Coordinates of N, CA and C in Angstrom, one line a residue:
Q1 N 0.8 -1.2 0.2 CA -0.1 0.0 -0.1 C 0.9 1.4 0.1
V2 N 0.4 2.6 -0.5 CA 1.0 3.6 -0.4 C -0.1 4.8 -0.4
E3 N 0.4 5.7 0.3 CA -0.5 7.0 0.8 C -0.1 8.0 -0.3
L4 N -1.1 8.7 -0.7 CA -1.0 9.7 -2.0 C -1.6 10.9 -1.4
V5 N -0.7 12.0 -1.5 CA -1.4 13.2 -1.2 C -1.1 14.0 -2.4
E6 N -2.4 14.9 -3.0 CA -2.3 15.8 -3.9 C -2.3 17.2 -3.5
S7 N -1.6 18.2 -4.4 CA -1.5 19.5 -4.1 C -1.4 20.1 -5.3
G8 N -1.5 21.6 -5.3 CA -1.4 22.5 -6.3 C -2.5 22.9 -7.0
G9 N -3.6 22.3 -6.6 CA -4.8 22.9 -7.1 C -5.3 24.2 -7.0
G10 N -6.3 24.8 -7.9 CA -6.7 26.3 -7.7 C -7.5 26.8 -8.8
L11 N -7.7 28.0 -9.1 CA -8.4 28.7 -9.9 C -7.3 29.1 -10.8
V12 N -7.8 29.3 -12.4 CA -6.9 29.8 -13.2 C -7.8 30.1 -14.6
Q13 N -7.5 31.0 -15.2 CA -8.2 31.6 -16.4 C -7.9 30.5 -17.4
A14 N -9.0 30.6 -18.4 CA -8.9 29.9 -19.6 C -7.5 30.5 -20.5
G15 N -6.5 29.3 -21.0 CA -5.5 29.6 -21.4 C -4.0 29.3 -20.5
G16 N -4.6 29.5 -19.4 CA -3.5 29.5 -18.2 C -3.1 28.1 -18.0
S17 N -1.7 28.2 -16.8 CA -1.2 26.9 -16.6 C -1.2 26.5 -15.2
L18 N -1.4 25.3 -15.0 CA -1.3 24.9 -13.5 C -0.7 23.8 -13.3
R19 N -0.1 23.4 -12.2 CA 1.0 22.3 -11.7 C 0.4 21.8 -10.8
V20 N -0.2 20.4 -10.6 CA -0.6 19.7 -9.4 C 0.6 18.6 -9.4
S21 N 0.5 18.4 -7.9 CA 1.6 17.4 -7.8 C 1.2 16.2 -6.7
C22 N 1.6 15.1 -6.7 CA 1.2 14.0 -6.0 C 2.3 13.4 -5.1
S23 N 2.4 13.6 -3.9 CA 3.3 13.1 -3.1 C 3.1 11.6 -2.5
A24 N 4.1 10.6 -2.8 CA 3.6 9.4 -2.1 C 4.7 8.9 -1.2
S25 N 4.0 7.9 -0.1 CA 4.7 7.7 1.2 C 5.6 6.5 0.8
G26 N 5.8 6.2 -0.5 CA 6.4 4.9 -1.2 C 7.1 5.1 -2.1
R27 N 7.9 4.6 -2.6 CA 8.6 4.7 -4.0 C 7.8 4.7 -5.2
V28 N 7.5 5.7 -5.8 CA 6.8 5.8 -7.0 C 7.2 4.9 -8.1
S29 N 8.6 4.7 -8.2 CA 9.2 3.7 -9.1 C 8.6 2.4 -8.9
D30 N 7.9 1.9 -8.0 CA 7.3 0.7 -7.9 C 6.1 0.4 -8.3
W31 N 5.6 1.5 -8.7 CA 4.1 1.6 -9.1 C 3.9 2.2 -10.4
A32 N 2.8 1.9 -11.1 CA 2.1 2.8 -12.2 C 1.4 3.8 -11.6
M33 N 1.9 4.9 -12.0 CA 1.0 6.2 -11.2 C 0.2 6.8 -12.4
G34 N -1.3 7.3 -11.9 CA -1.8 7.8 -12.9 C -2.9 9.2 -12.2
W35 N -3.0 9.9 -13.3 CA -3.8 11.2 -12.7 C -5.3 10.8 -13.3
F36 N -6.3 11.0 -12.4 CA -7.6 10.8 -13.1 C -8.5 12.6 -12.8
R37 N -9.5 12.5 -13.3 CA -10.4 13.9 -12.7 C -11.9 13.3 -12.9
Q38 N -12.5 14.3 -12.1 CA -14.0 13.7 -12.0 C -14.5 15.2 -11.9
A39 N -15.6 15.3 -12.8 CA -16.3 16.8 -13.0 C -17.6 16.7 -12.3
P40 N -18.2 17.5 -11.9 CA -19.8 17.3 -11.2 C -20.5 16.7 -12.2
G41 N -21.1 15.6 -11.8 CA -22.3 14.8 -12.5 C -21.6 13.8 -13.7
K42 N -20.4 14.0 -13.6 CA -19.6 13.1 -14.7 C -18.8 11.7 -14.0
E43 N -18.6 10.8 -14.8 CA -17.7 9.7 -14.3 C -16.1 10.2 -14.0
R44 N -15.5 9.4 -13.2 CA -14.2 9.6 -13.4 C -13.3 9.5 -14.4
E45 N -12.7 9.9 -15.0 CA -11.9 9.8 -16.3 C -10.4 9.8 -16.0
F46 N -9.6 9.2 -16.9 CA -7.9 9.0 -17.0 C -7.8 10.2 -17.6
V47 N -6.8 10.7 -17.0 CA -6.1 11.9 -17.5 C -4.6 11.8 -18.2
A48 N -3.7 11.3 -17.4 CA -2.7 10.6 -17.7 C -1.8 9.8 -16.8
G49 N -0.9 8.9 -17.3 CA -0.4 8.0 -16.5 C 1.4 7.7 -16.9
I50 N 2.0 7.1 -15.7 CA 3.4 7.0 -16.3 C 4.0 5.8 -15.3
S51 N 4.5 5.2 -16.1 CA 5.6 3.9 -15.5 C 6.7 3.7 -16.1
W52 N 6.9 2.9 -17.1 CA 8.1 2.7 -18.1 C 8.0 3.5 -19.1
T53 N 6.6 3.9 -19.3 CA 6.3 5.0 -20.5 C 5.3 5.9 -19.8
T54 N 4.7 6.8 -21.0 CA 3.7 7.4 -20.5 C 2.5 7.4 -21.6
L55 N 1.3 7.7 -20.9 CA 0.1 7.4 -21.4 C -1.0 8.5 -21.3
Y56 N -1.5 9.2 -22.2 CA -2.3 10.3 -22.1 C -3.9 10.2 -22.6
A57 N -4.7 10.7 -22.1 CA -6.1 10.9 -22.7 C -5.8 11.7 -23.8
D58 N -6.6 11.5 -25.0 CA -6.5 12.4 -26.1 C -7.2 13.7 -25.8
S59 N -8.0 14.0 -25.1 CA -8.3 15.4 -24.6 C -7.4 16.2 -24.2
V60 N -6.1 15.6 -23.8 CA -5.1 16.4 -23.1 C -3.8 16.2 -23.5
K61 N -3.9 15.3 -24.7 CA -2.6 15.1 -25.6 C -2.1 16.6 -26.0
G62 N -0.6 16.9 -25.6 CA -0.1 17.9 -26.3 C -0.2 19.2 -25.5
R63 N -1.1 19.1 -24.2 CA -1.4 20.3 -23.3 C -1.0 20.0 -21.9
F64 N -1.0 18.5 -21.8 CA -0.8 18.2 -20.3 C 0.5 17.3 -20.5
T65 N 1.4 17.4 -19.4 CA 2.5 16.7 -19.2 C 3.0 15.8 -17.9
I66 N 2.9 14.3 -17.7 CA 2.8 13.8 -16.5 C 4.4 13.6 -16.5
S67 N 5.4 13.6 -15.2 CA 6.4 13.6 -14.7 C 6.7 13.0 -13.5
R68 N 7.6 12.4 -13.4 CA 7.8 11.5 -12.2 C 9.3 11.9 -11.5
D69 N 9.5 12.2 -10.1 CA 10.8 12.5 -9.3 C 10.9 11.4 -8.6
N70 N 11.8 10.4 -9.0 CA 12.1 9.1 -8.1 C 12.7 9.4 -6.8
S71 N 13.4 10.6 -6.7 CA 14.4 10.9 -5.7 C 13.3 11.3 -4.5
K72 N 12.2 12.3 -5.0 CA 11.3 12.8 -4.1 C 9.9 11.7 -3.9
N73 N 9.7 10.9 -4.7 CA 8.7 10.4 -4.5 C 7.4 11.0 -4.8
T74 N 7.6 12.0 -6.0 CA 6.2 12.7 -6.3 C 6.2 12.4 -8.0
V75 N 4.7 12.8 -8.3 CA 4.4 12.8 -9.8 C 3.5 13.8 -9.9
D76 N 4.2 14.8 -11.0 CA 3.6 15.8 -11.2 C 2.8 16.0 -12.4
L77 N 1.7 16.9 -12.5 CA 1.0 16.8 -13.9 C 1.0 18.4 -14.4
Q78 N 2.0 18.7 -15.1 CA 1.9 20.2 -15.8 C 0.5 20.3 -16.7
M79 N -0.3 21.3 -16.4 CA -1.3 21.4 -17.4 C -1.3 23.0 -18.0
N80 N -1.1 22.9 -19.5 CA -1.2 23.8 -20.1 C -2.2 24.4 -20.9
S81 N -2.4 25.6 -21.6 CA -3.7 25.8 -22.6 C -5.0 25.3 -21.7
L82 N -5.2 25.5 -20.5 CA -6.4 25.0 -19.5 C -7.7 25.5 -20.4
E83 N -8.4 24.7 -20.4 CA -10.0 24.9 -20.9 C -10.9 25.0 -19.8
P84 N -11.9 25.5 -19.9 CA -13.3 25.4 -18.7 C -13.6 23.7 -18.7
E85 N -13.4 23.3 -19.7 CA -13.8 21.7 -19.7 C -12.7 20.8 -18.9
D86 N -11.6 21.6 -18.5 CA -10.7 20.7 -17.8 C -11.1 20.9 -16.2
T87 N -12.1 21.7 -15.8 CA -12.3 21.8 -14.2 C -13.0 20.6 -14.0
A88 N -12.3 20.3 -12.5 CA -12.7 19.1 -12.2 C -12.0 18.7 -10.8
V89 N -12.0 17.5 -10.0 CA -11.3 17.4 -8.9 C -10.3 16.4 -9.7
Y90 N -9.1 16.5 -9.3 CA -7.8 15.8 -10.0 C -7.4 14.7 -8.8
Y91 N -7.4 13.5 -9.4 CA -7.0 12.4 -8.1 C -5.8 11.9 -8.7
C92 N -4.9 11.5 -7.9 CA -3.8 10.6 -8.0 C -3.8 9.4 -7.6
A93 N -3.4 8.5 -8.3 CA -3.5 6.9 -8.3 C -2.5 6.2 -8.3
A94 N -2.3 5.0 -7.7 CA -1.2 4.0 -7.8 C -1.8 2.7 -8.3
G95 N -1.2 2.1 -9.0 CA -1.4 0.5 -9.6 C -0.6 -0.1 -9.9
R96 N -0.8 -1.4 -10.1 CA 0.1 -2.3 -10.8 C 0.8 -2.3 -12.3
I97 N -0.3 -2.0 -13.0 CA -0.1 -1.7 -14.5 C -0.6 -0.5 -15.0
L98 N 0.1 0.0 -16.1 CA -0.6 1.3 -16.5 C -1.3 1.4 -17.6
V99 N -2.6 1.6 -17.2 CA -3.8 1.5 -18.0 C -4.7 2.4 -17.8
R100 N -5.7 2.7 -18.6 CA -6.8 3.8 -18.6 C -7.9 3.7 -17.5
T101 N -8.0 2.2 -17.3 CA -9.1 1.9 -16.4 C -8.9 2.4 -14.9
S102 N -9.6 2.9 -14.2 CA -9.3 3.3 -12.9 C -9.6 2.0 -11.8
T103 N -10.4 1.1 -12.2 CA -10.3 0.1 -11.4 C -9.1 -0.8 -11.2
Y104 N -8.2 -0.6 -11.8 CA -6.9 -1.4 -11.9 C -6.1 -0.6 -10.9
Y105 N -6.7 0.5 -10.4 CA -5.5 1.4 -9.5 C -6.2 1.1 -8.2
T106 N -5.2 0.9 -7.1 CA -5.7 0.3 -5.9 C -5.5 1.5 -4.8
N107 N -4.9 2.5 -5.0 CA -4.6 3.6 -4.2 C -4.6 4.9 -4.6
W108 N -5.3 5.7 -3.8 CA -6.0 6.9 -4.5 C -5.8 7.9 -3.3
G109 N -5.5 9.4 -3.8 CA -5.3 10.2 -2.8 C -6.9 11.1 -2.7
Q110 N -6.8 12.0 -2.2 CA -8.0 12.8 -1.7 C -8.5 13.5 -2.7
G111 N -7.7 14.1 -3.6 CA -7.9 14.9 -4.7 C -7.8 16.3 -4.5
T112 N -7.5 17.1 -5.6 CA -7.4 18.5 -5.5 C -8.1 19.1 -6.5
Q113 N -8.8 20.4 -6.2 CA -9.9 20.7 -7.3 C -9.1 22.0 -8.2
V114 N -9.5 21.7 -9.3 CA -8.9 22.5 -10.4 C -10.0 23.3 -11.1
T115 N -10.2 24.5 -11.1 CA -11.3 25.4 -11.9 C -10.6 26.5 -12.8
V116 N -11.1 26.0 -13.9 CA -10.8 27.0 -15.0 C -11.8 27.8 -15.5
S117 N -11.6 29.1 -15.3 CA -12.6 30.2 -15.6 C -12.6 30.7 -17.0
S118 N -13.5 30.8 -17.7 CA -13.7 31.4 -19.1 C -13.5 32.8 -19.2

C-alpha cells in the first residue's frame, strides 16, 4: 500500500497553466502512477499515467505533461492551455499496471480541485 497526497490545485483563467503534484509515502518507481479527474455529474476519467512509459487521454494530449521524480517520490501533472472543460477534482492513483481503467488502481489520494474560468 502507498499513501498519496495531492497538492497544487486552484483557480486559473482559460489559456493559463497549473501544476498539480502527488506526494507518495513509498517509492513511485514501484508503481504505475496515474492522474484521473472527475467533474460534477460526470464519471471519473483517466487523464495521464506514467510507469516505464507515459499514457495520455486524447483530450489532454499535447497540453498536459506527466512526470515523475523518483528521488522525491512525487508525480506531477503540468497542465497548459487549460480550458473550462478541464475543471474537475484531480486524483492521483497508484496501481500495478499502466492502464486507463480506474479499477486497476488500488491506491488513491483525496483529490485537489482545479477550476478553469472562461
